[in-house]
CSV table of C-alpha atoms in Angstrom, one decimal:
chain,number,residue,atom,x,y,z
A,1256,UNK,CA,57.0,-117.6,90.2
A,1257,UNK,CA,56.5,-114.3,88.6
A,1258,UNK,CA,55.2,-112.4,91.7
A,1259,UNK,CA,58.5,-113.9,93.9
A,1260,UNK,CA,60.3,-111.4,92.0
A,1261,UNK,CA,58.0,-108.2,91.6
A,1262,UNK,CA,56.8,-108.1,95.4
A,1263,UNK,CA,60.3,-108.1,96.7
A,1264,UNK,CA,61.6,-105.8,93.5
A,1265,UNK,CA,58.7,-103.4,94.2
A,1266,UNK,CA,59.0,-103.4,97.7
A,1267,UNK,CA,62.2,-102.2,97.6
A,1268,UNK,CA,62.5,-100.0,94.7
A,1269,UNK,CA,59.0,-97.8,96.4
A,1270,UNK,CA,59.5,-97.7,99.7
A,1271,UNK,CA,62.2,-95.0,99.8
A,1272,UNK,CA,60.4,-92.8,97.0
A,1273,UNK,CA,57.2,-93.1,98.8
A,1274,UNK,CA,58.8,-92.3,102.1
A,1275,UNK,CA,61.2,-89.2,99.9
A,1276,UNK,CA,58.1,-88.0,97.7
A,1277,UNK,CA,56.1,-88.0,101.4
A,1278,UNK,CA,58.9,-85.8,102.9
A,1279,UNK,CA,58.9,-83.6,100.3
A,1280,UNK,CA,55.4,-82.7,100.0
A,1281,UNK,CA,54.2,-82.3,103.1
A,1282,UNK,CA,57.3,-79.7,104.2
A,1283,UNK,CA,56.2,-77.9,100.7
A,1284,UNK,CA,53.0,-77.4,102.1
A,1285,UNK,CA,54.3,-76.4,105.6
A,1286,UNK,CA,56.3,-73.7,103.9
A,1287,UNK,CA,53.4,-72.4,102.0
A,1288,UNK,CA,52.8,-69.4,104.4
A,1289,UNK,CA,56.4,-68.0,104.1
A,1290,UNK,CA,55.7,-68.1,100.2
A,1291,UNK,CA,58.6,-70.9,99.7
A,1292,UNK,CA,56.1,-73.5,99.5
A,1293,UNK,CA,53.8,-71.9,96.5
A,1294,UNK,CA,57.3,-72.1,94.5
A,1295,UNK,CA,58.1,-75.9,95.1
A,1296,UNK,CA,54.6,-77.5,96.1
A,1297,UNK,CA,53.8,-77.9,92.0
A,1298,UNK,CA,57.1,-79.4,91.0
A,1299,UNK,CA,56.4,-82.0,94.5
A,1300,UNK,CA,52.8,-82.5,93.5
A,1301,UNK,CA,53.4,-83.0,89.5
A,1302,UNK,CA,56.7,-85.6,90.9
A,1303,UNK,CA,53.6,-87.5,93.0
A,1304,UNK,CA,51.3,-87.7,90.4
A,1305,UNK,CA,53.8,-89.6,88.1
A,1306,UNK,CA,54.7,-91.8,91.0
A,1307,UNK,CA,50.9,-92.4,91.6
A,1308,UNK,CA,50.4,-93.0,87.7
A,1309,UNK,CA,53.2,-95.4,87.8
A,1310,UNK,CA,51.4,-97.6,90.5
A,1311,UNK,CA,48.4,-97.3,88.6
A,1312,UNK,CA,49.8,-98.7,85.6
A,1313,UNK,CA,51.5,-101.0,87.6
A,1314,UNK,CA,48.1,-102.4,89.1
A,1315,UNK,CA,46.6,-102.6,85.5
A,1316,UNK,CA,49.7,-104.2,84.1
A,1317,UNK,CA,50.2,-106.9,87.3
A,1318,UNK,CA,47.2,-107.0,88.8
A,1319,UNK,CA,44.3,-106.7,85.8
A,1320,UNK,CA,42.8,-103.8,87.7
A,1321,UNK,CA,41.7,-100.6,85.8
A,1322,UNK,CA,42.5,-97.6,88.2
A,1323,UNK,CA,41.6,-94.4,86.2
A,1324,UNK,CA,43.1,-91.1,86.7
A,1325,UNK,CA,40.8,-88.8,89.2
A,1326,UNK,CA,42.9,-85.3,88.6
A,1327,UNK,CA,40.8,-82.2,87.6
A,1328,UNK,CA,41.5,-81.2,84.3
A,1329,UNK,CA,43.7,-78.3,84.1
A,1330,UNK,CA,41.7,-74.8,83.4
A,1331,UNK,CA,42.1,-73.4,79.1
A,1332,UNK,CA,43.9,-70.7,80.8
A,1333,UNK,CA,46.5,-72.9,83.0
A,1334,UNK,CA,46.8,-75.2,80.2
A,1335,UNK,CA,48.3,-72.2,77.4
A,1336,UNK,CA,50.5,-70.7,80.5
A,1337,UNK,CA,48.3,-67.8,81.7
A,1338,UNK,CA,47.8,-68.6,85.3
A,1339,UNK,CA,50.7,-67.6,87.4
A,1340,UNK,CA,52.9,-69.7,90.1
A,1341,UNK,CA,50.0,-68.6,93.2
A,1342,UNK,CA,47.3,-69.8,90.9
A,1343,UNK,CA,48.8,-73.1,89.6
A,1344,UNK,CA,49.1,-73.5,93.4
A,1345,UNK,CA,46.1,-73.1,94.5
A,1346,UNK,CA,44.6,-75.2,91.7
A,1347,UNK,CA,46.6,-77.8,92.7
A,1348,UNK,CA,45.7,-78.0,96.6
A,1349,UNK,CA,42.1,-77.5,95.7
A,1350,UNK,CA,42.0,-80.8,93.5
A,1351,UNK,CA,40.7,-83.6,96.3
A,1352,UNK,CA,42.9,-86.3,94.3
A,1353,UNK,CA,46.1,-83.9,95.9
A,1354,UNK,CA,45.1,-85.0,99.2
A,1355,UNK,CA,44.3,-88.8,98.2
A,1356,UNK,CA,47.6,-89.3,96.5
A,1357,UNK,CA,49.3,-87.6,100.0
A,1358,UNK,CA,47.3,-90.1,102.0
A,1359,UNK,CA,48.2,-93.2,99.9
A,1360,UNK,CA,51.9,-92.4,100.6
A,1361,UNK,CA,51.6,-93.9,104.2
A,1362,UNK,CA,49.7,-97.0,103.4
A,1363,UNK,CA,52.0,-97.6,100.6
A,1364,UNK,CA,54.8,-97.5,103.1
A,1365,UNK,CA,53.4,-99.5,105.4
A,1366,UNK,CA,50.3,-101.8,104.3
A,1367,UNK,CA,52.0,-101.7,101.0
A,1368,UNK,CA,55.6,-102.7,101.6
A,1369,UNK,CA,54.4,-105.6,103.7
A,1370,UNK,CA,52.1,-106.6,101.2
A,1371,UNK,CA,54.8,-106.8,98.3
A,1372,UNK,CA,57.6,-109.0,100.7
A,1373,UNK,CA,54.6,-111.6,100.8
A,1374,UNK,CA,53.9,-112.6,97.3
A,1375,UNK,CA,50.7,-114.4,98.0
A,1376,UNK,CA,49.6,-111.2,99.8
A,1377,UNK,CA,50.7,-108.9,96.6
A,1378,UNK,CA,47.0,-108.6,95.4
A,1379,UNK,CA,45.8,-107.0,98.6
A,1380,UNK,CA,48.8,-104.5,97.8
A,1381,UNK,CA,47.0,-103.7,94.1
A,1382,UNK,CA,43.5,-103.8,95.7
A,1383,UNK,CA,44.8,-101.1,98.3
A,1384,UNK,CA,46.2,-98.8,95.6
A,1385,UNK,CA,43.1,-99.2,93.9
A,1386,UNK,CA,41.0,-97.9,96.1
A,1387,UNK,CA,43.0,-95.1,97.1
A,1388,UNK,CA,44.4,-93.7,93.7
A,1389,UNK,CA,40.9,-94.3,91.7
A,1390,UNK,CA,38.3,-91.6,91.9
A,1391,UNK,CA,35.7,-91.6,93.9
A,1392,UNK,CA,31.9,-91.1,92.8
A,1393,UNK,CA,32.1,-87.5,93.4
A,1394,UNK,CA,34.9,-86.7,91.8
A,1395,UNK,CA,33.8,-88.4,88.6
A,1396,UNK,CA,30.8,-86.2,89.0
A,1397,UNK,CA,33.1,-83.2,89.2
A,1398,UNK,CA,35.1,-84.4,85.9
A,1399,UNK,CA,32.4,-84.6,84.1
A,1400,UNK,CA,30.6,-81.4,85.2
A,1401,UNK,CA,34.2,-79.9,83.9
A,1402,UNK,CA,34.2,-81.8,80.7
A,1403,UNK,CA,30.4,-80.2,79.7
A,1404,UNK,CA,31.2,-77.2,80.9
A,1405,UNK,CA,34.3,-77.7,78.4
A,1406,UNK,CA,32.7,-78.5,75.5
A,1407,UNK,CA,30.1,-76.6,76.1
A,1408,UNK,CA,32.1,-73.8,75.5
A,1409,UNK,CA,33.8,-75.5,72.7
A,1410,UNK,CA,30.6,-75.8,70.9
A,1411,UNK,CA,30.4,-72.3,71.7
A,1412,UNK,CA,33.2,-71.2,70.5
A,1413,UNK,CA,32.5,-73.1,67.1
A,1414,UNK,CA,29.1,-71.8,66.8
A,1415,UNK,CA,30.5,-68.5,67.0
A,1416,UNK,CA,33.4,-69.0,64.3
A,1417,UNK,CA,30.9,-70.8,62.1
A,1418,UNK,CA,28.7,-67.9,62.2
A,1419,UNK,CA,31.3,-65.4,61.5
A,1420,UNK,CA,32.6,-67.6,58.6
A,1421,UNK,CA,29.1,-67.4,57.0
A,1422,UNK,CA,28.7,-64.3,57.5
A,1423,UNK,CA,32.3,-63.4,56.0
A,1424,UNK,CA,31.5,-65.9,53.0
A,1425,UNK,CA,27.7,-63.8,52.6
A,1426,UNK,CA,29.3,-60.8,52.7
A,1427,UNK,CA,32.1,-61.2,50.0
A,1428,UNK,CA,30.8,-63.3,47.9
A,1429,UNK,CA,26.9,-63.9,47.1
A,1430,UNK,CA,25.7,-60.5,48.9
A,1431,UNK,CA,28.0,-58.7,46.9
A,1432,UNK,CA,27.0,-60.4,43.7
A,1433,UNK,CA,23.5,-59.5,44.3
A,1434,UNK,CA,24.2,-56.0,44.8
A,1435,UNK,CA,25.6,-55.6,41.9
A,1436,UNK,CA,23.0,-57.3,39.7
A,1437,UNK,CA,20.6,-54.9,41.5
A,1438,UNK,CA,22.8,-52.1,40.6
A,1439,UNK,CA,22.8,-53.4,37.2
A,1440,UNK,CA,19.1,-54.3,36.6
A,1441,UNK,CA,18.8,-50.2,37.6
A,1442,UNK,CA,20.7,-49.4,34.6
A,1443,UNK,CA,19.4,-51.9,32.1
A,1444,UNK,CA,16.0,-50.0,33.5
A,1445,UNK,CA,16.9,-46.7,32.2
A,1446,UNK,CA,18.8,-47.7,28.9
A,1447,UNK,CA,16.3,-50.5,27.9
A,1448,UNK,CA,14.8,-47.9,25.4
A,1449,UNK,CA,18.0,-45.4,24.8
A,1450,UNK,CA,20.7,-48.0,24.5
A,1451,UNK,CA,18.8,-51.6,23.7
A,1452,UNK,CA,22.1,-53.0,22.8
A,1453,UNK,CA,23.8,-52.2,25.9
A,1454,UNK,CA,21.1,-53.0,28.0
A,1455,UNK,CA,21.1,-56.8,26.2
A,1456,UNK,CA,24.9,-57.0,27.2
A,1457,UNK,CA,23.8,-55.7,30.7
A,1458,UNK,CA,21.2,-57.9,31.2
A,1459,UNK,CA,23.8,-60.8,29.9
A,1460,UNK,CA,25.9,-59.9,32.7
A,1461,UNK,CA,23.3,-59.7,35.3
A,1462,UNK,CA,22.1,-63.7,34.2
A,1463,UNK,CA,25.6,-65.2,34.8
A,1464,UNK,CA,26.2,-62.5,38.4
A,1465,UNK,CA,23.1,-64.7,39.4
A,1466,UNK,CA,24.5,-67.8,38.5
A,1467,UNK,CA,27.2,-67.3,40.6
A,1468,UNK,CA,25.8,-66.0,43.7
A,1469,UNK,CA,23.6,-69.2,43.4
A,1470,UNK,CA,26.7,-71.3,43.0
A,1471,UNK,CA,28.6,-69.1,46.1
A,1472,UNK,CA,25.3,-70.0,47.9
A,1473,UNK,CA,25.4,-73.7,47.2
A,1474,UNK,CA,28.9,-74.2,47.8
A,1475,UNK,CA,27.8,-72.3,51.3
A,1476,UNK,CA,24.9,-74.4,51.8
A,1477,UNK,CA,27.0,-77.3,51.6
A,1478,UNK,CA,30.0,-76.3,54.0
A,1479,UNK,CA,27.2,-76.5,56.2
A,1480,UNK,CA,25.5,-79.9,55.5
A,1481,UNK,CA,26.9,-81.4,52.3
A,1482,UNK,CA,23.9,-82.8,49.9
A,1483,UNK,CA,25.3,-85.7,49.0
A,1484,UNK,CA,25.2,-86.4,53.0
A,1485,UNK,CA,21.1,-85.6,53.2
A,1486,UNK,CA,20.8,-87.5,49.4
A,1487,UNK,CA,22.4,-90.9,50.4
A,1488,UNK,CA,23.2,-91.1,53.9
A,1489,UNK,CA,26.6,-91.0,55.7
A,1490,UNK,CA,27.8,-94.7,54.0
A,1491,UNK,CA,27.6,-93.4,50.3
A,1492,UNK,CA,28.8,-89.5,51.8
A,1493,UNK,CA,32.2,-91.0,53.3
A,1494,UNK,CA,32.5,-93.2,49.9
A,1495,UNK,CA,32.3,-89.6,48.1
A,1496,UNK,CA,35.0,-88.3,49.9
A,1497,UNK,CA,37.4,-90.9,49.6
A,1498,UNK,CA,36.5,-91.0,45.9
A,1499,UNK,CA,38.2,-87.2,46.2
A,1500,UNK,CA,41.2,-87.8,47.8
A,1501,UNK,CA,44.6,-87.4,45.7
A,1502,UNK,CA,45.4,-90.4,47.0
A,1503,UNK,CA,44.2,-94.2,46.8
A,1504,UNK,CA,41.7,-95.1,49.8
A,1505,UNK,CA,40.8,-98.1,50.7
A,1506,UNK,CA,37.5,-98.0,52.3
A,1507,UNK,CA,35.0,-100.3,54.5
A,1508,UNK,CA,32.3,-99.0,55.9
A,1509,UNK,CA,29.4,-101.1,57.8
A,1510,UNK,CA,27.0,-98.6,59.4
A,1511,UNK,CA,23.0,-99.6,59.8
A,1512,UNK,CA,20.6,-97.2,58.2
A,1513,UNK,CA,20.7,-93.8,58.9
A,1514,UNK,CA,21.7,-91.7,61.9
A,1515,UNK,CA,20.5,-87.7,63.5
A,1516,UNK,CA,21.6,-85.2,61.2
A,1517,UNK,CA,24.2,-84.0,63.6
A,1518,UNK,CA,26.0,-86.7,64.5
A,1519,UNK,CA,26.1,-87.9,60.6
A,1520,UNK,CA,27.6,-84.3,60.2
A,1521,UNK,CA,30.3,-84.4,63.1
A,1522,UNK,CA,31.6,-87.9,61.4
A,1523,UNK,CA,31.6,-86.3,57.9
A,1524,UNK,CA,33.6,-83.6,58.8
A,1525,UNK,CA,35.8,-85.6,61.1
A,1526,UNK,CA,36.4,-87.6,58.4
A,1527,UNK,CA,36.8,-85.1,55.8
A,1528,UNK,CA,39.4,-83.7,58.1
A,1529,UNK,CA,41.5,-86.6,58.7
A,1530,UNK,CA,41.9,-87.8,55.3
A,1531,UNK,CA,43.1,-84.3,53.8
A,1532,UNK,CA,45.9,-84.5,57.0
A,1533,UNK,CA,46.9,-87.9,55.8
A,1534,UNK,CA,46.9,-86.7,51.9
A,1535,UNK,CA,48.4,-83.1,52.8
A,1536,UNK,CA,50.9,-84.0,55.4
A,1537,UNK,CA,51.4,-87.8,55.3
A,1538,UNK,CA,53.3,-88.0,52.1
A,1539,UNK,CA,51.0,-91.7,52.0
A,1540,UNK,CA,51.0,-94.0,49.3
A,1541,UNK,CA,47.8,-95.3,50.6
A,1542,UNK,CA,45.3,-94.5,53.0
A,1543,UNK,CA,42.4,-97.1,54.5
A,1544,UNK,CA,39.2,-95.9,56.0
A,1545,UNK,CA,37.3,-98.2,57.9
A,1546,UNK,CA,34.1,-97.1,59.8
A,1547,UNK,CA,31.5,-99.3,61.7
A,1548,UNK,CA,28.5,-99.5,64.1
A,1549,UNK,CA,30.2,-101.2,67.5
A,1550,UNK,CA,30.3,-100.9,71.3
A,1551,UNK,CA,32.4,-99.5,73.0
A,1552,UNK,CA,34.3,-100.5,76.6
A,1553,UNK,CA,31.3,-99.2,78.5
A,1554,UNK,CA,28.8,-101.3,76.6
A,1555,UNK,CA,27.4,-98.1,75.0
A,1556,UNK,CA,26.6,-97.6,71.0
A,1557,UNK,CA,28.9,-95.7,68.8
A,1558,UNK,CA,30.1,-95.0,65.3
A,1559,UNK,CA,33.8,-96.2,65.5
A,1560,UNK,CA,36.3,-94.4,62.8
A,1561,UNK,CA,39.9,-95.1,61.6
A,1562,UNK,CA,42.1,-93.8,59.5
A,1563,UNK,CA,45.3,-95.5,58.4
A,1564,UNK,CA,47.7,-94.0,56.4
A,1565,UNK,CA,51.5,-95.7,55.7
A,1566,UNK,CA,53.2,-92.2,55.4
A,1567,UNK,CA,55.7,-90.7,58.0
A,1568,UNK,CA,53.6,-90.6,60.8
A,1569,UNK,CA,54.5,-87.8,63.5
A,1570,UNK,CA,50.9,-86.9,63.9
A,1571,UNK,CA,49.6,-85.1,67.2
A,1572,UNK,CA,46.2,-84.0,68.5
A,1573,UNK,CA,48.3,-81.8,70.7
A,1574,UNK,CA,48.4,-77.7,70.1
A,1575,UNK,CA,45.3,-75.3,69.0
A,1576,UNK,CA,46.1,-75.1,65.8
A,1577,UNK,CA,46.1,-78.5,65.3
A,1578,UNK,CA,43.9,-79.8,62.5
A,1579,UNK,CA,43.7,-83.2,64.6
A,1580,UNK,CA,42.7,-80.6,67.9
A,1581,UNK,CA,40.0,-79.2,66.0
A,1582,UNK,CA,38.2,-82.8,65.3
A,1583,UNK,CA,38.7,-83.5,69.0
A,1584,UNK,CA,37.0,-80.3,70.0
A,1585,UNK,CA,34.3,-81.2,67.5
A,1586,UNK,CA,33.7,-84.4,69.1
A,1587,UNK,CA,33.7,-83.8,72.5
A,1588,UNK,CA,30.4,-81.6,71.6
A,1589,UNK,CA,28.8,-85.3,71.1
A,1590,UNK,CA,31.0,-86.8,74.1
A,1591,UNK,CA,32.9,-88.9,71.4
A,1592,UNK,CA,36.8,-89.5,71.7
A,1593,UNK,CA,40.0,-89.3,69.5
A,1594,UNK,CA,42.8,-91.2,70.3
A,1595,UNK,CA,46.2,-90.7,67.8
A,1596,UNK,CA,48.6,-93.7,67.2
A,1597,UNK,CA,51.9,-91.9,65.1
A,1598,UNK,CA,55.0,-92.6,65.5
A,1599,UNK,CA,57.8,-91.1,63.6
A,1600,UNK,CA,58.1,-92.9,60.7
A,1601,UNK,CA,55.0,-94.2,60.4
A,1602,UNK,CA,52.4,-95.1,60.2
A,1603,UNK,CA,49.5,-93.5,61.5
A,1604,UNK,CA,46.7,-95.1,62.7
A,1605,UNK,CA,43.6,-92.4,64.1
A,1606,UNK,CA,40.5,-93.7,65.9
A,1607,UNK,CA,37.0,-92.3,67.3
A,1608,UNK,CA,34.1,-92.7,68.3
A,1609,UNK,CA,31.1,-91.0,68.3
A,1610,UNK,CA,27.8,-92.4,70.5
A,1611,UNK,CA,25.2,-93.2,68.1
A,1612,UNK,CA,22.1,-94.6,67.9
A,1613,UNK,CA,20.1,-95.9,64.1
A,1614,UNK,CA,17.3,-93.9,63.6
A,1615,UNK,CA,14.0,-96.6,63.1
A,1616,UNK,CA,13.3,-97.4,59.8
């Protein structure tokens, strides 16, 4: 009874924006070579993809069909407003998903709007936009090409900072230290038989400089792979730093055995990240962390995180100063996802997932 209404209902409410949005692009791209067209194909390209992304969610929501996005992601430099008008341009007509989305526009006028006046036929209409609008095997091979090449340069790029952060920490703090109890053991050297009471003050000095260049060093050591997280393993680690937290959390965590050393050190600092969010900006009375070994839609093995806080929400992975960004970028390095549920008001609820496999034993 349901599909009486939506066949007729879509039929009529896409027809005239498919036919419009059609229009539209394809004199855009005619006026391309008198320069009018690089100034209004973008806007008419960005207008089809939400049409096309409405469909798709259409098909998912009416139909049970899954039809993922197949657009390029957009270059670091397009995405933080470098690129120019020619360049966003150009981008745009190089992406093959462009030129799919044009040529759904036809069928959807035709094989489509038949399709949705015949409710019994309004399956063949989702199967159709379907196979049009998803992406084909090359192009996920092109996304994910991108997406390495992405976080490959994140990884980078975080290689690079952590490096210069160690460095930075050597310099100021133990390095000096240690020059200066050099410096020092020189003079207790020449003043251990002319001065022997200075030199015992000296030599005072120099026992508590090393004690906290070796403090500097382990604090250093672990910023880079906490002890507690080699000691007892990632369960009793996470457990540690909730322990920490100004606030209460509530935490359950399931995870079998041990995992590598880099993936157990991407969740700990993931984790160590959202919780001091949800403490520093949250305003929470409580925070619960629950972390298990699961599968996820593909099958596949992974570590699966979340973090719920009932502060006042308004929490966004978006921006490259975002604390939430900088956990996403860590976890792409390991193909694992984020995905941010925070509404204004609260609360928050923040998820990934990590691939993982349990080490034997």
């Amino acid at each position: 009874m349901l599909a009486l209404v939506r066949g007729p209902a879509l039929a009529v409410v896409t027809l005239p924006l498919s036919i419009l949005l059609f229009t539209l692009c394809v004199v855009s791209i005619v006026l391309l070579p008198i320069g009018v067209g690089v100034f209004t194909t973008p806007p008419t390209q960005q207008a089809l993809r939400w049409y096309a992304d409405q469909r798709r969610r259409l098909v998912r929501d009416w139909g049970g069909l899954e039809v993922p996005r197949p657009y390029r992601p957009w270059p670091r430099e397009l995405r933080s407003g470098v690129v120019g008008q020619v360049e966003r341009c150009v981008l745009l007509l190089k992406d093959p998903a462009t030129w799919r989305d044009l040529a759904w526009l036809p069928a959807d006028m035709t094989a489509g709007f038949t399709t949705a006046l015949l409710p019994p036929l309004l399956p063949v209409n989702h199967r159709i936009t379907k196979a049009m609008l998803e992406p084909t095997r090359e192009m996920l091979l092109a996304q994910r090409v991108e997406q390495l090449y992405e976080t490959r340069h994140d990884a980078v790029d975080a290689s690079a900072a952590e490096l210069r952060r160690i460095e930075r920490d050597l310099h100021d703090g133990a390095q000096a230290r240690l020059v200066a109890m050099g410096m020092s053991l020189g003079t207790i050297e020449a003043l251990v038989e002319r001065d022997p009471a200075r030199a015992k003050k000296m030599i005072a000095q120099a026992r508590a400089n090393s004690a906290e260049a070796l403090t500097e060093l382990r604090d250093l050591v672990r910023g880079i792979h906490p002890p507690v997280l080699a000691e007892r393993g990632l369960p009793d680690a996470l457990r540690a730093l909730a322990l920490r937290m100004p606030v209460p959390v509530e935490d359950d965590i399931e995870l079998p055995g041990r995992f590598d050393e880099p993936v157990e050190t991407a969740v700990y600092f993931a984790v160590s990240e959202l919780l001091t969010n949800a403490a520093k900006h949250a305003d929470p009375k409580k925070v619960w962390l629950d972390v298990l070994f699961a599968a996820d839609v593909s099958g596949a093995s992974v570590i699966r995180v979340t973090v719920t806080d009932d502060g006042k929400g308004g929490a966004t992975s978006e921006g490259t100063g975002s604390g939430l960004g900088g956990v996403q970028r860590r976890l792409a390095q390991f193909d694992g996802v984020l995905a941010v549920s925070s509404p204004e008001g609260g609360p928050t609820m923040i998820t990934l997932e990590l691939p993982a496999t349990p080490l034997p034993g």
